mmCIF file of C-alpha atoms in Angstrom:
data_model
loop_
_atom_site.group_PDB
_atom_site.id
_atom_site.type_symbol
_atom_site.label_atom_id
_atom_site.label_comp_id
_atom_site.label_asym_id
_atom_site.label_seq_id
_atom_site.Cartn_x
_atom_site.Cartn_y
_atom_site.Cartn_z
ATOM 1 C CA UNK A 932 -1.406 108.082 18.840
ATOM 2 C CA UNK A 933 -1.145 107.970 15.003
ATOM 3 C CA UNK A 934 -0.441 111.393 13.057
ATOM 4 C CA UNK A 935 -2.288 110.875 9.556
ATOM 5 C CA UNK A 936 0.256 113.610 7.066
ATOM 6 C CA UNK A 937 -0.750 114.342 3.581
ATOM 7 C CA UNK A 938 1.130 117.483 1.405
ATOM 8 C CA UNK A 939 -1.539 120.014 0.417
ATOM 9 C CA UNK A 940 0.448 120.393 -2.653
ATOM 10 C CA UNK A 941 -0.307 116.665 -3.859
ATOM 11 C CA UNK A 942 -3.909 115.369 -4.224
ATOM 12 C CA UNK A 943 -2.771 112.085 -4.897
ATOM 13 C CA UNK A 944 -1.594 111.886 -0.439
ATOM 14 C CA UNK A 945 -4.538 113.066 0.312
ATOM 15 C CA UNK A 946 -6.383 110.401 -1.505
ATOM 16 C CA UNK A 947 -4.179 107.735 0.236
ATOM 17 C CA UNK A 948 -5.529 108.630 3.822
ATOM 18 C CA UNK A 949 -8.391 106.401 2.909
ATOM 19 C CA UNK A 950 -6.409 103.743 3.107
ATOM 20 C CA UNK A 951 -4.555 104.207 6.198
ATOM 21 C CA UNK A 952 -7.706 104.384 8.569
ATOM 22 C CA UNK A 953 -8.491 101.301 6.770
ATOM 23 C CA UNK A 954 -5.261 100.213 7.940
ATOM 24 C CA UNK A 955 -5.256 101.580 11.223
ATOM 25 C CA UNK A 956 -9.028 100.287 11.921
ATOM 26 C CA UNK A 957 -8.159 96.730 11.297
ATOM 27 C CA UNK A 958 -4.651 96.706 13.002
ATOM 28 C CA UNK A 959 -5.119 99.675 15.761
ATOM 29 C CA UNK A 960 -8.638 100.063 16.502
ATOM 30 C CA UNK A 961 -9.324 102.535 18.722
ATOM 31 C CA UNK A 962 -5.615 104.313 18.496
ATOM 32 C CA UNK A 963 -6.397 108.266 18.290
ATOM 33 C CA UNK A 964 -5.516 109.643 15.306
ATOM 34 C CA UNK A 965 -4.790 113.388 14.168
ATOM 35 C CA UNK A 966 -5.315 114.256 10.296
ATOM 36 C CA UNK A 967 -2.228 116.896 9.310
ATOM 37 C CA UNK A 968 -1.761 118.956 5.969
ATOM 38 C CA UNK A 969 1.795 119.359 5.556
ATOM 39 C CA UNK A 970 3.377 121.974 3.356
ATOM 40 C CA UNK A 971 1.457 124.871 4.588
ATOM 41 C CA UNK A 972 3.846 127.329 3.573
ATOM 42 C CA UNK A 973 3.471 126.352 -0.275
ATOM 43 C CA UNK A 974 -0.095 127.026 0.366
ATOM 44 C CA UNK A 975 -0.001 129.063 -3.383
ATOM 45 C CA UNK A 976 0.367 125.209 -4.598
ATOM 46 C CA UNK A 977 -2.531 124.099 -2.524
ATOM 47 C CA UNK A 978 -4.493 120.716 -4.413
ATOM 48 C CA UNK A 979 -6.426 120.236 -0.979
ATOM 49 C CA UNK A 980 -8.746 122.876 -0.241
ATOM 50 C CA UNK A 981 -8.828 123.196 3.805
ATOM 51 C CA UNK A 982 -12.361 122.897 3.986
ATOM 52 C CA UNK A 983 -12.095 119.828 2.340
ATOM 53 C CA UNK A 984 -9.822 118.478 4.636
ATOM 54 C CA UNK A 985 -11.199 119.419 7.601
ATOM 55 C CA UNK A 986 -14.699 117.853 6.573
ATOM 56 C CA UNK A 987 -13.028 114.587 6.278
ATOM 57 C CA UNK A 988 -11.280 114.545 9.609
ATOM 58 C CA UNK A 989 -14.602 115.129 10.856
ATOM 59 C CA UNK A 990 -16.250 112.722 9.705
ATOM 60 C CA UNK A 991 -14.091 110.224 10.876
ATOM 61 C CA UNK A 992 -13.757 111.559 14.104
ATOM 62 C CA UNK A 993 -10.315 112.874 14.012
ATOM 63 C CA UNK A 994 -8.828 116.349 14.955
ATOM 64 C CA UNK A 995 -7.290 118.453 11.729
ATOM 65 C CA UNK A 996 -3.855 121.006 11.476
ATOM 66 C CA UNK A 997 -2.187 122.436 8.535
ATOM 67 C CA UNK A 998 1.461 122.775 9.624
ATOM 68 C CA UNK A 999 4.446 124.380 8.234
ATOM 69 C CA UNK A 1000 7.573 122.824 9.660
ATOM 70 C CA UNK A 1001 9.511 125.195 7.525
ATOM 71 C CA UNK A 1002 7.685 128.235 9.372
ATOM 72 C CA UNK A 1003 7.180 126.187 12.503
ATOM 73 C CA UNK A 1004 3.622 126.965 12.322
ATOM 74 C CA UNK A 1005 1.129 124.897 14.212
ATOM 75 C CA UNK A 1006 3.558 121.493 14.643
ATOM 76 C CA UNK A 1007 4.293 121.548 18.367
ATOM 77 C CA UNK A 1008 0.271 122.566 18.386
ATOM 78 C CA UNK A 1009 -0.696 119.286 16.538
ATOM 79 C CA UNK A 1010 1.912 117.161 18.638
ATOM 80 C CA UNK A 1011 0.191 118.517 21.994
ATOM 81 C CA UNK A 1012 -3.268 117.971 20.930
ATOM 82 C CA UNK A 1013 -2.185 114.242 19.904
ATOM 83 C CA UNK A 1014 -0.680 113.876 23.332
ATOM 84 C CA UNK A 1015 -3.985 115.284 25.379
ATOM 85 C CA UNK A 1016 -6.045 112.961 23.086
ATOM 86 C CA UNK A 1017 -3.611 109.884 23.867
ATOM 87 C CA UNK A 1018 -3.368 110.798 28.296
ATOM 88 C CA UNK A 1019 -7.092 111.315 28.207
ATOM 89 C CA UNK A 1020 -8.032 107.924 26.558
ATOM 90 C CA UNK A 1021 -5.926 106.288 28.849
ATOM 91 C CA UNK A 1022 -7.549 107.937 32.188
ATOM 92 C CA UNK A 1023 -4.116 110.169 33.226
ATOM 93 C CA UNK A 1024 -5.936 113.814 31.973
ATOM 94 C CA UNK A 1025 -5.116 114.616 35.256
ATOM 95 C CA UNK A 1026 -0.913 114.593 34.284
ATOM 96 C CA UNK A 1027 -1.790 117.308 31.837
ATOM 97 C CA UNK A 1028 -3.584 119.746 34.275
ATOM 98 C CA UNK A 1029 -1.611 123.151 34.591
ATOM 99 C CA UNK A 1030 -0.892 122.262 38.415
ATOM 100 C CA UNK A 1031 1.086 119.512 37.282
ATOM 101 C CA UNK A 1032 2.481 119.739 33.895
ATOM 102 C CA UNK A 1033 2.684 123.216 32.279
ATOM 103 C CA UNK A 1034 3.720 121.948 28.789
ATOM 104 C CA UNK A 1035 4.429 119.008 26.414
ATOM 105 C CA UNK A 1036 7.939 119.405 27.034
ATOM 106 C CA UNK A 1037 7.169 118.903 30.959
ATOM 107 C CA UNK A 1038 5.835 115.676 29.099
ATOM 108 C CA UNK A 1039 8.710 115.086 27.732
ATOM 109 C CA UNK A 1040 11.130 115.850 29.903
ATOM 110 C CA UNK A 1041 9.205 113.395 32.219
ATOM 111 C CA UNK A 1042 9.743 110.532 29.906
ATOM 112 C CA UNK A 1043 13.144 110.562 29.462
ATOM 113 C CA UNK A 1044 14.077 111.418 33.230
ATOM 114 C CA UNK A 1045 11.987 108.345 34.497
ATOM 115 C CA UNK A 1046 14.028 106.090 32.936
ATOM 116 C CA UNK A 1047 17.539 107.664 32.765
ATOM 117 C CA UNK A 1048 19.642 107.947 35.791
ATOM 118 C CA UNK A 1049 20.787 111.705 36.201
ATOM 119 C CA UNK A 1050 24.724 110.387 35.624
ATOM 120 C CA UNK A 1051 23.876 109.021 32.091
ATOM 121 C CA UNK A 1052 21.658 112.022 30.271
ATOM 122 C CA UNK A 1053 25.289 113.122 29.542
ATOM 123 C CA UNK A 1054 25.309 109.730 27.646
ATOM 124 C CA UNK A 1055 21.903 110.271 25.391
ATOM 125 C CA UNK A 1056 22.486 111.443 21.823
ATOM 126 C CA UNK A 1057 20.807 114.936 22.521
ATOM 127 C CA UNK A 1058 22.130 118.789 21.871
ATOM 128 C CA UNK A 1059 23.926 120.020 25.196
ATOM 129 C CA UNK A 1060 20.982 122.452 26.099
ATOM 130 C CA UNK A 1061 18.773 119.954 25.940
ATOM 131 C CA UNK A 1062 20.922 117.598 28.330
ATOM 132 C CA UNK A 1063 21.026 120.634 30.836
ATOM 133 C CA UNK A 1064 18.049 121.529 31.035
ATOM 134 C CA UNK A 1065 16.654 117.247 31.798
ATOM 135 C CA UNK A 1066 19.082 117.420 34.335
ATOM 136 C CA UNK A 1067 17.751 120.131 35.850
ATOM 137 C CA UNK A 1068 14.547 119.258 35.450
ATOM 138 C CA UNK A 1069 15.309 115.730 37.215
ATOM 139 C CA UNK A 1070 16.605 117.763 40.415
ATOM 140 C CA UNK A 1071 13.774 120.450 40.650
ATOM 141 C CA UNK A 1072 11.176 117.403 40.333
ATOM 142 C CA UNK A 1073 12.737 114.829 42.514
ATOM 143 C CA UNK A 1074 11.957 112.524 39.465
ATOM 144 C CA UNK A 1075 15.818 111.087 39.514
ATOM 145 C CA UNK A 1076 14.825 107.531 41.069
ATOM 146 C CA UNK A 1077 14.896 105.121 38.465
ATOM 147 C CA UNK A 1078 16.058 101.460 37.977
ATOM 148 C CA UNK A 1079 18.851 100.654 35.614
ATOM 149 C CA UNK A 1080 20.499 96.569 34.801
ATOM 150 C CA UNK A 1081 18.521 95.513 37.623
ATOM 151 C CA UNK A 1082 19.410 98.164 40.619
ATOM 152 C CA UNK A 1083 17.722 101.134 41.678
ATOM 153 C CA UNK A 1084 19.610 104.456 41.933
ATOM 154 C CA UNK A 1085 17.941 107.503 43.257
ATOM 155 C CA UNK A 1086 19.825 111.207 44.636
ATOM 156 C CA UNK A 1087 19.025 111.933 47.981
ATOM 157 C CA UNK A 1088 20.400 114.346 50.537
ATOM 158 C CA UNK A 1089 22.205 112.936 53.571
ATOM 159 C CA UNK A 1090 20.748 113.457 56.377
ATOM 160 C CA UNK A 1091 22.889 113.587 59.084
ATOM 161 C CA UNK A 1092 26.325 115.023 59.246
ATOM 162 C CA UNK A 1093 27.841 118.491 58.209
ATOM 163 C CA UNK A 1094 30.540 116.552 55.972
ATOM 164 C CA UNK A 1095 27.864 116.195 53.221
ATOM 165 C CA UNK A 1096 26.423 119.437 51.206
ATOM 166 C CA UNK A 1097 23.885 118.831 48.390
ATOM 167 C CA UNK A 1098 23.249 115.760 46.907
ATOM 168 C CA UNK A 1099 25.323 112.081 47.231
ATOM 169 C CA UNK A 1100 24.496 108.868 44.980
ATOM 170 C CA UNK A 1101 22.839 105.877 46.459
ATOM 171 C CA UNK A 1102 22.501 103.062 45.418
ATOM 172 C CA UNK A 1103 20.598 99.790 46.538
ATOM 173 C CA UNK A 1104 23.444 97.425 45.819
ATOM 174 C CA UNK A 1105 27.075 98.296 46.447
ATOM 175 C CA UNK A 1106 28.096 97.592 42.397
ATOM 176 C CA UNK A 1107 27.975 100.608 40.259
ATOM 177 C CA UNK A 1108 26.043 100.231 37.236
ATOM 178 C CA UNK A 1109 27.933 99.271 33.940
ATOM 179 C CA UNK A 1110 29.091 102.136 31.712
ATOM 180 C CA UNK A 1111 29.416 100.132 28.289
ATOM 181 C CA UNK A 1112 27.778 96.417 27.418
ATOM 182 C CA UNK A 1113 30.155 93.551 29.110
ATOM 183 C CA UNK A 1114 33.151 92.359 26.459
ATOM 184 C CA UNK A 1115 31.203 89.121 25.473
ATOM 185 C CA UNK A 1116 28.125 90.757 24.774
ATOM 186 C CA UNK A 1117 27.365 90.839 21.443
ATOM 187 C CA UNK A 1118 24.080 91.939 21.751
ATOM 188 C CA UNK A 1119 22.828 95.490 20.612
ATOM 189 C CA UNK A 1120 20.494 95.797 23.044
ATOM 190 C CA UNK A 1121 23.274 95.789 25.767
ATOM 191 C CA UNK A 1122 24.281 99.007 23.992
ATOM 192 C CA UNK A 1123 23.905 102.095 25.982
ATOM 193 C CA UNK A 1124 22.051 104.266 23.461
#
């Protein structure tokens, strides 16, 4: 999904949408596309009446916001609609239905967990609340299966055995996954991010 953001306080980025559709038609045809007026909370400096703006999203087929990230006024609005736009163009509406997912965070939260093992969200680059609350979410959702340099890791309870309470690590190979690239990489990629 492509967010189109012009200031309402300068004419002049308004004027250059034009020329990203053009852009986006040739290289990303099809890609949905939000049109956002950014600034809203200079709105006594307005150059882009809203009317305006919201005529031109419709006619080219494209949903319109006026956000305030200052105020934080409509932008987690504009990021969900882009994201139900996206899931239904690709068939998965049905991940967004309240029985499933209750919010783009859910969404989120989803992401990230499917393709981080539970032992390294301590590792991401992410405020500690955030951290806690993915690792929580990967419990209550059973979504902490995921493969990682080749092996696949998943928590599951043992089974048999009153030695074992809660959850145990198993993995599908007997080698625990690398913590930090090998010495001779020199590769970025290898880089646990």
């Amino acid at each position: 999904g492509i967010l189109l953001v012009y200031d309402i306080t300068n004419r002049w980025s308004f004027d250059g949408i034009d020329r990203w559709i053009k852009e986006i038609d040739e290289h990303a045809p099809g890609v949905p596309r939000i049109l956002v007026g950014n600034r809203l909370h200079l709105a006594f400096k307005r150059q882009v009446p809203t009317e305006q703006a919201r005529a031109y999203a419709e006619k080219n087929c494209m949903t319109f916001f006026e956000v305030s990230p200052l105020c934080n006024f409509n932008v987690i609005e504009s990021f969900t609609e882009l994201s139900r736009i996206v899931l239904m163009r690709h068939g998965m509406e049905k991940i967004w239905r309240p029985n499933r997912v209750f919010s783009l965070q859910d969404l989120c939260c989803r992401a990230i967990v499917s393709c981080t093992p539970v032992h390294l969200i301590d590792k991401l680059p992410l405020p500690v609340t955030i951290k806690s609350h993915l690792k929580s979410f990967s419990m209550a959702n059973g979504m902490n299966a995921v493969m990682m340099h080749g092996r696949s890791y998943s928590l599951a309870s043992s089974g048999g055995g009153s030695s074992s309470k809660g959850n145990s690590l198993k993995r599908s190979k007997s080698i625990r996954p690398p913590q930090s690239p090998p010495q001779n990489c020199s590769r970025n990629n290898c880089k646990i991010s």
